[in-house]
Tab-separated table of C-alpha atoms in Angstrom:
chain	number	residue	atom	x	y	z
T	1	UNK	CA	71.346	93.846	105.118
T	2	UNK	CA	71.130	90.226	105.698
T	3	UNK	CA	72.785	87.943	108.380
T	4	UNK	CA	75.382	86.618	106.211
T	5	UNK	CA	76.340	90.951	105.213
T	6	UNK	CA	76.757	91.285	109.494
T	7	UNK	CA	78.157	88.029	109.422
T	8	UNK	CA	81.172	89.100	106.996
T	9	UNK	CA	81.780	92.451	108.691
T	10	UNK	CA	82.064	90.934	112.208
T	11	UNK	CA	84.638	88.290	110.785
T	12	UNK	CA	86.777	90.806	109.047
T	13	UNK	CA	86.716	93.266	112.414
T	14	UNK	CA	87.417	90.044	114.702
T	15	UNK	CA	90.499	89.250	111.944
T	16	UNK	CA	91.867	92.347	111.788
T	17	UNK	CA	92.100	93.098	115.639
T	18	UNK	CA	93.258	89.245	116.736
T	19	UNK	CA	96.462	89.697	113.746
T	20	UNK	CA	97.322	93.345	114.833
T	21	UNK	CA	96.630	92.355	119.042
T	22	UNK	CA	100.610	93.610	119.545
T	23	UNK	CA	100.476	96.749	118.249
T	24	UNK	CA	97.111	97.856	119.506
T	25	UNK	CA	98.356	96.790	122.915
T	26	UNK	CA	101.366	98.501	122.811
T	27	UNK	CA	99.875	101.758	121.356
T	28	UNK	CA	97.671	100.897	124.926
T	29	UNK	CA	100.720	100.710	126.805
T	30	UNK	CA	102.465	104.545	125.109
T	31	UNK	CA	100.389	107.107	123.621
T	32	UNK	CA	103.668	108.346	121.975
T	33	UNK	CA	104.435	105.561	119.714
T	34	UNK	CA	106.787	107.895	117.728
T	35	UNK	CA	109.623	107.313	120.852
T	36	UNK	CA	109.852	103.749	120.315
T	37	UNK	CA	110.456	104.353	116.262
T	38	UNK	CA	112.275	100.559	115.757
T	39	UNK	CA	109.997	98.614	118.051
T	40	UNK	CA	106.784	100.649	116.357
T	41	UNK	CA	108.719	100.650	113.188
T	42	UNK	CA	108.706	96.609	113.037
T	43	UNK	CA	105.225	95.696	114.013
T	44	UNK	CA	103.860	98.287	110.982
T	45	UNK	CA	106.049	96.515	108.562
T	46	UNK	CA	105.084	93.354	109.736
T	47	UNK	CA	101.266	93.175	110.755
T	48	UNK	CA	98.625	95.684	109.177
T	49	UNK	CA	99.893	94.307	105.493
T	50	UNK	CA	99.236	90.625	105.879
T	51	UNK	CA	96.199	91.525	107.604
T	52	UNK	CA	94.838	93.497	105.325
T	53	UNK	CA	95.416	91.127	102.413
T	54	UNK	CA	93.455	88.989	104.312
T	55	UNK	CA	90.777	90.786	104.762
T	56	UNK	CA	90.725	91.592	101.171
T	57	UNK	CA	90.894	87.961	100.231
T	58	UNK	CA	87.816	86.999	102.940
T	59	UNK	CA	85.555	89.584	101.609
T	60	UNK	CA	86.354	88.150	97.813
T	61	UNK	CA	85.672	84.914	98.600
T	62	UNK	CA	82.456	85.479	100.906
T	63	UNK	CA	79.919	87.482	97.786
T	64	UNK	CA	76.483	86.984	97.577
T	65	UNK	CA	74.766	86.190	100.472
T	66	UNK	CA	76.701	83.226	101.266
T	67	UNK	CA	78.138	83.295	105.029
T	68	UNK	CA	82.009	82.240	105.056
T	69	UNK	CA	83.276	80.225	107.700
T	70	UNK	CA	86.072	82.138	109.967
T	71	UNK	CA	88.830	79.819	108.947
T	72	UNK	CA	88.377	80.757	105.529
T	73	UNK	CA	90.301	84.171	107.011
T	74	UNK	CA	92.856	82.188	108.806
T	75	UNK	CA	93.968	80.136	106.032
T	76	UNK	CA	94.110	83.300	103.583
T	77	UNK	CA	96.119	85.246	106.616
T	78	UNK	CA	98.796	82.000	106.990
T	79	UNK	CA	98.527	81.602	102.769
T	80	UNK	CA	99.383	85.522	101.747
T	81	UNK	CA	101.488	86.207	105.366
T	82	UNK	CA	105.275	86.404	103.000
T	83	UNK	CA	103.907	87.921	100.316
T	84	UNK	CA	101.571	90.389	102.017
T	85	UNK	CA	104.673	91.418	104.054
T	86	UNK	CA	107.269	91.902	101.404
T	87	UNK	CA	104.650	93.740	99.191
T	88	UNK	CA	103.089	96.273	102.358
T	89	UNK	CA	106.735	96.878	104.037
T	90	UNK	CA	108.244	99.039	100.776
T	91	UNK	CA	105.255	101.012	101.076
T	92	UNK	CA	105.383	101.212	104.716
T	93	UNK	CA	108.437	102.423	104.510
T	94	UNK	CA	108.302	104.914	102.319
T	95	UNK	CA	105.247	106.481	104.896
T	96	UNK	CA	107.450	106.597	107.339
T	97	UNK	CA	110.301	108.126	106.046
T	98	UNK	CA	108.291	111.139	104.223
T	99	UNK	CA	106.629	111.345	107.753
T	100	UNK	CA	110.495	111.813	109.561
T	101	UNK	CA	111.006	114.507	106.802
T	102	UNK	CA	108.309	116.297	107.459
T	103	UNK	CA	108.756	116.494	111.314
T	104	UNK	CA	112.398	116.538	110.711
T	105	UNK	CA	112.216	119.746	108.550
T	106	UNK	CA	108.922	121.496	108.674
T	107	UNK	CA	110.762	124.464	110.697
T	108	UNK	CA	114.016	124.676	108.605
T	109	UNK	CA	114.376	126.584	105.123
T	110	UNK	CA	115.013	123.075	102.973
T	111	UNK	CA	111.417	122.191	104.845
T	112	UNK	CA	109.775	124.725	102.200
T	113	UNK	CA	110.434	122.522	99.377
T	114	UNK	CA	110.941	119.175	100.699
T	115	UNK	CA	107.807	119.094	103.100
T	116	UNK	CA	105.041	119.694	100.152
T	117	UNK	CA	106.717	116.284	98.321
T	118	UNK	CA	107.338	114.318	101.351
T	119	UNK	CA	103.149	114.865	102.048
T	120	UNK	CA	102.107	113.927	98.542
T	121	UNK	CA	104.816	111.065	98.971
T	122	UNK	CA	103.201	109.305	102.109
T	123	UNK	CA	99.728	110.191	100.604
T	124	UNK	CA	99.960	108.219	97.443
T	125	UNK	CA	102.335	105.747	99.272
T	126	UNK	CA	99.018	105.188	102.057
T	127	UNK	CA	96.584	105.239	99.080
T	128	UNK	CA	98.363	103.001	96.846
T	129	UNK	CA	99.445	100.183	100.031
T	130	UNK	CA	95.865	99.116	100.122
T	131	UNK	CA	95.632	98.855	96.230
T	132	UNK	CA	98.643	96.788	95.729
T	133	UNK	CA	97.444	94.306	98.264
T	134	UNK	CA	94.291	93.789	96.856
T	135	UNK	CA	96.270	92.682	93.767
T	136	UNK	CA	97.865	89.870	96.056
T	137	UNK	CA	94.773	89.171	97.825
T	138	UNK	CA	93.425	88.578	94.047
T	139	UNK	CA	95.966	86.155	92.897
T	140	UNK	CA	98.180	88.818	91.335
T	141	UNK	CA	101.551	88.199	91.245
T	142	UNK	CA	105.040	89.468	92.864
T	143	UNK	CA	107.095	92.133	91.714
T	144	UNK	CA	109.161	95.607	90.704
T	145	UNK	CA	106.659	96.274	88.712
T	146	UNK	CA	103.717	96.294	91.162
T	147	UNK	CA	105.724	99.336	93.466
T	148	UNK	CA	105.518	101.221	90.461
T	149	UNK	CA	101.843	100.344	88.604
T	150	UNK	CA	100.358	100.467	92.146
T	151	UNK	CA	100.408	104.018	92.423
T	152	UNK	CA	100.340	104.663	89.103
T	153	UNK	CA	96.727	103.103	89.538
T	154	UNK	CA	96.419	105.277	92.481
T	155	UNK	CA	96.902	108.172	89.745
T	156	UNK	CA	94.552	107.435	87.411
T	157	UNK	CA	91.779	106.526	89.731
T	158	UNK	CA	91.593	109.618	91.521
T	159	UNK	CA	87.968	109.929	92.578
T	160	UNK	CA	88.422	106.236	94.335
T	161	UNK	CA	91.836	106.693	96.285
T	162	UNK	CA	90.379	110.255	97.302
T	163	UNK	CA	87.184	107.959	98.711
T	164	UNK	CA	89.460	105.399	99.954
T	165	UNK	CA	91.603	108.103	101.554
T	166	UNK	CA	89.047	110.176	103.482
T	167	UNK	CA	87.080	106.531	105.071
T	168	UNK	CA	90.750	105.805	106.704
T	169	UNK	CA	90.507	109.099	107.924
T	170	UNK	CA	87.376	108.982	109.312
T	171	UNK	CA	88.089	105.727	110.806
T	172	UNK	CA	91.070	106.563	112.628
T	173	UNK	CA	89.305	109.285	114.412
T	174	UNK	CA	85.934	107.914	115.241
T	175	UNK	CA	88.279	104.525	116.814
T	176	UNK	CA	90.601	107.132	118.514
T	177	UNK	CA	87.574	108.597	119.837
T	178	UNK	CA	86.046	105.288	121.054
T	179	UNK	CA	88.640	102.389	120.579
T	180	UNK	CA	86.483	99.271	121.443
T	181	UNK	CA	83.510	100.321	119.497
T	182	UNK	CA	84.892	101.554	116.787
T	183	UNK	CA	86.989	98.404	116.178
T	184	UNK	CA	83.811	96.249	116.790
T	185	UNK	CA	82.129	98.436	114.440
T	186	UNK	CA	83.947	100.191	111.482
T	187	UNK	CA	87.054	98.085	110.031
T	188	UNK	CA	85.164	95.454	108.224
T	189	UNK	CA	81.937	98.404	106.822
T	190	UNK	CA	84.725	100.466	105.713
T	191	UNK	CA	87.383	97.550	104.611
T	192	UNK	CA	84.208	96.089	102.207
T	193	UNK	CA	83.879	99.863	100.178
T	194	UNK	CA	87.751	100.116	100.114
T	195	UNK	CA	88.201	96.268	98.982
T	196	UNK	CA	85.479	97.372	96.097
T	197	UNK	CA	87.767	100.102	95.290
T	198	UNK	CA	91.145	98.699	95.222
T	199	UNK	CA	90.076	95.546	93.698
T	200	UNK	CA	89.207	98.115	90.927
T	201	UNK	CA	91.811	99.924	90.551
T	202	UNK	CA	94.746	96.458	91.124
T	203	UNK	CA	93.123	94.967	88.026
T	204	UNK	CA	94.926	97.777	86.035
T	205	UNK	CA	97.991	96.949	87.789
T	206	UNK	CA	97.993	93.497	85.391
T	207	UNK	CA	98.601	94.794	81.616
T	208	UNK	CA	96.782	91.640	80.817
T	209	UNK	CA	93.587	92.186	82.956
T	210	UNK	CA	91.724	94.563	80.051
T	211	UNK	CA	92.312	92.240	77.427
T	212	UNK	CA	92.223	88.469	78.682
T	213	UNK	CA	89.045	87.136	79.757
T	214	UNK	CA	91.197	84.161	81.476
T	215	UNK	CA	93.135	86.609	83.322
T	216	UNK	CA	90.196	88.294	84.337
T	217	UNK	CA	88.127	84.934	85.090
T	218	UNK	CA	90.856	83.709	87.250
T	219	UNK	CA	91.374	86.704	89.494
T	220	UNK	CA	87.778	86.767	90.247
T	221	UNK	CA	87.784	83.054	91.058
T	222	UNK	CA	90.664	83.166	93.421
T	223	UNK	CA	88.138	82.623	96.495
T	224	UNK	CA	87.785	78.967	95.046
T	225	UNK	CA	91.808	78.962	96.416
T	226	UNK	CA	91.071	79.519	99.775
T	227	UNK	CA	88.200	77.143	100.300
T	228	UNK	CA	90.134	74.422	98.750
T	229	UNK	CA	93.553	75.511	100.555
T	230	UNK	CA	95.501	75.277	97.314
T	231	UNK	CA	96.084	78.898	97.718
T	232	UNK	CA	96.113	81.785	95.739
T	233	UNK	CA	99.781	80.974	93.559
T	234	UNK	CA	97.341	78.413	92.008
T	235	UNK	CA	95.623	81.189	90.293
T	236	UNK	CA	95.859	82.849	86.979
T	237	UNK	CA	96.928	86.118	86.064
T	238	UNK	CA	100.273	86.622	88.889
């Protein structure tokens, strides 16, 4: 692993915790986030996405053994912030709603049939969040659409969202276990597989992706966006 490899991860875990500093101090302040649901409820719709997109667009435009500057990370965070947002907080949503359900009814009769669907519901919903922001992070564009090829993707790329899946697992436990540590450690390792992954799986999410070599070429290129600050609209293949 070379400089520039450490380099990356420590720019993505540095990202990541300075754009999500609210809610990881308030989840310092409560260890039952789940009483606060609207305060708790806004800062997931509002931070992790963006973030993430970020991160996703930092890693893409940082390959080889090139190392990235840190603003290259803070112009793709200001750059994707709306659409990040507006993409993540559907999905979001739909988590925590199938999550309600389940706590809601897991001890009442209608919680025999509803709780099985409202688990697969937030599973694929988790799974496929990552997957549709890599498709913004890559220049893809906007739309209906996107809610429903996203997990759709999710579908037929098992094997990766089941990979993708178990690493946010094992992340949230190991940083549960040791918060500082972990968050110095594992968000950018782990973010670089599952960036692989989704990046993957969100070129499915464009029909056009399979059979265009300029929609293919340009969603690749979109790092060239965020070094020049035109940012990533300028791109082909949204």
């Amino acid at each position: 692993m070379t400089w520039a490899h450490v380099h990356r991860v420590l720019v993505v875990n540095l990202g990541i915790a300075v754009t999500n500093l609210p809610l990881l101090a308030a989840l310092q302040v409560t260890h039952q986030p789940w009483r606060h649901p609207v305060f708790f409820g806004l800062l997931l719709l509002t931070l992790p996405g963006p973030s993430l997109a970020a991160a996703f667009a930092y890693l893409g435009a940082t390959t080889g053994d090139e190392q990235a500057p840190v603003w290259l990370f803070a112009r793709a965070y200001w750059q994707l912030f709306r659409r990040a947002a507006l993409v993540s907080a559907p999905f979001m949503m739909l988590v925590i709603a199938a999550v309600a359900d389940v706590v809601t009814l897991r001890k009442s009769v209608l919680g025999t049939a509803v709780v099985p669907m409202a688990v697969v519901v937030a599973l694929v919903a988790v799974v496929a969040w990552p997957v549709a922001l890599a498709h913004v992070a890559g220049g893809g564009g906007v739309g209906r659409r996107l809610f429903l090829l996203a997990p759709y993707a999710v579908v037929r790329h098992g094997l990766l969202a089941l990979m993708n899946l178990v690493l946010g697992v094992v992340v949230l436990l190991l940083v549960n276990q040791a918060p500082l540590l972990g968050l110095a450690v594992l968000p950018g390792c782990v973010l670089f597989v599952v960036w692989r992954n989704c990046r993957g799986m969100a070129l499915f999410s464009d029909p056009r992706a399979a059979t265009d070599p300029v929609v293919r070429e340009g969603r690749r290129d979109v790092t060239g966006s965020f070094r020049s600050g035109a940012g990533p609209a300028t791109i082909v293949g949204g």
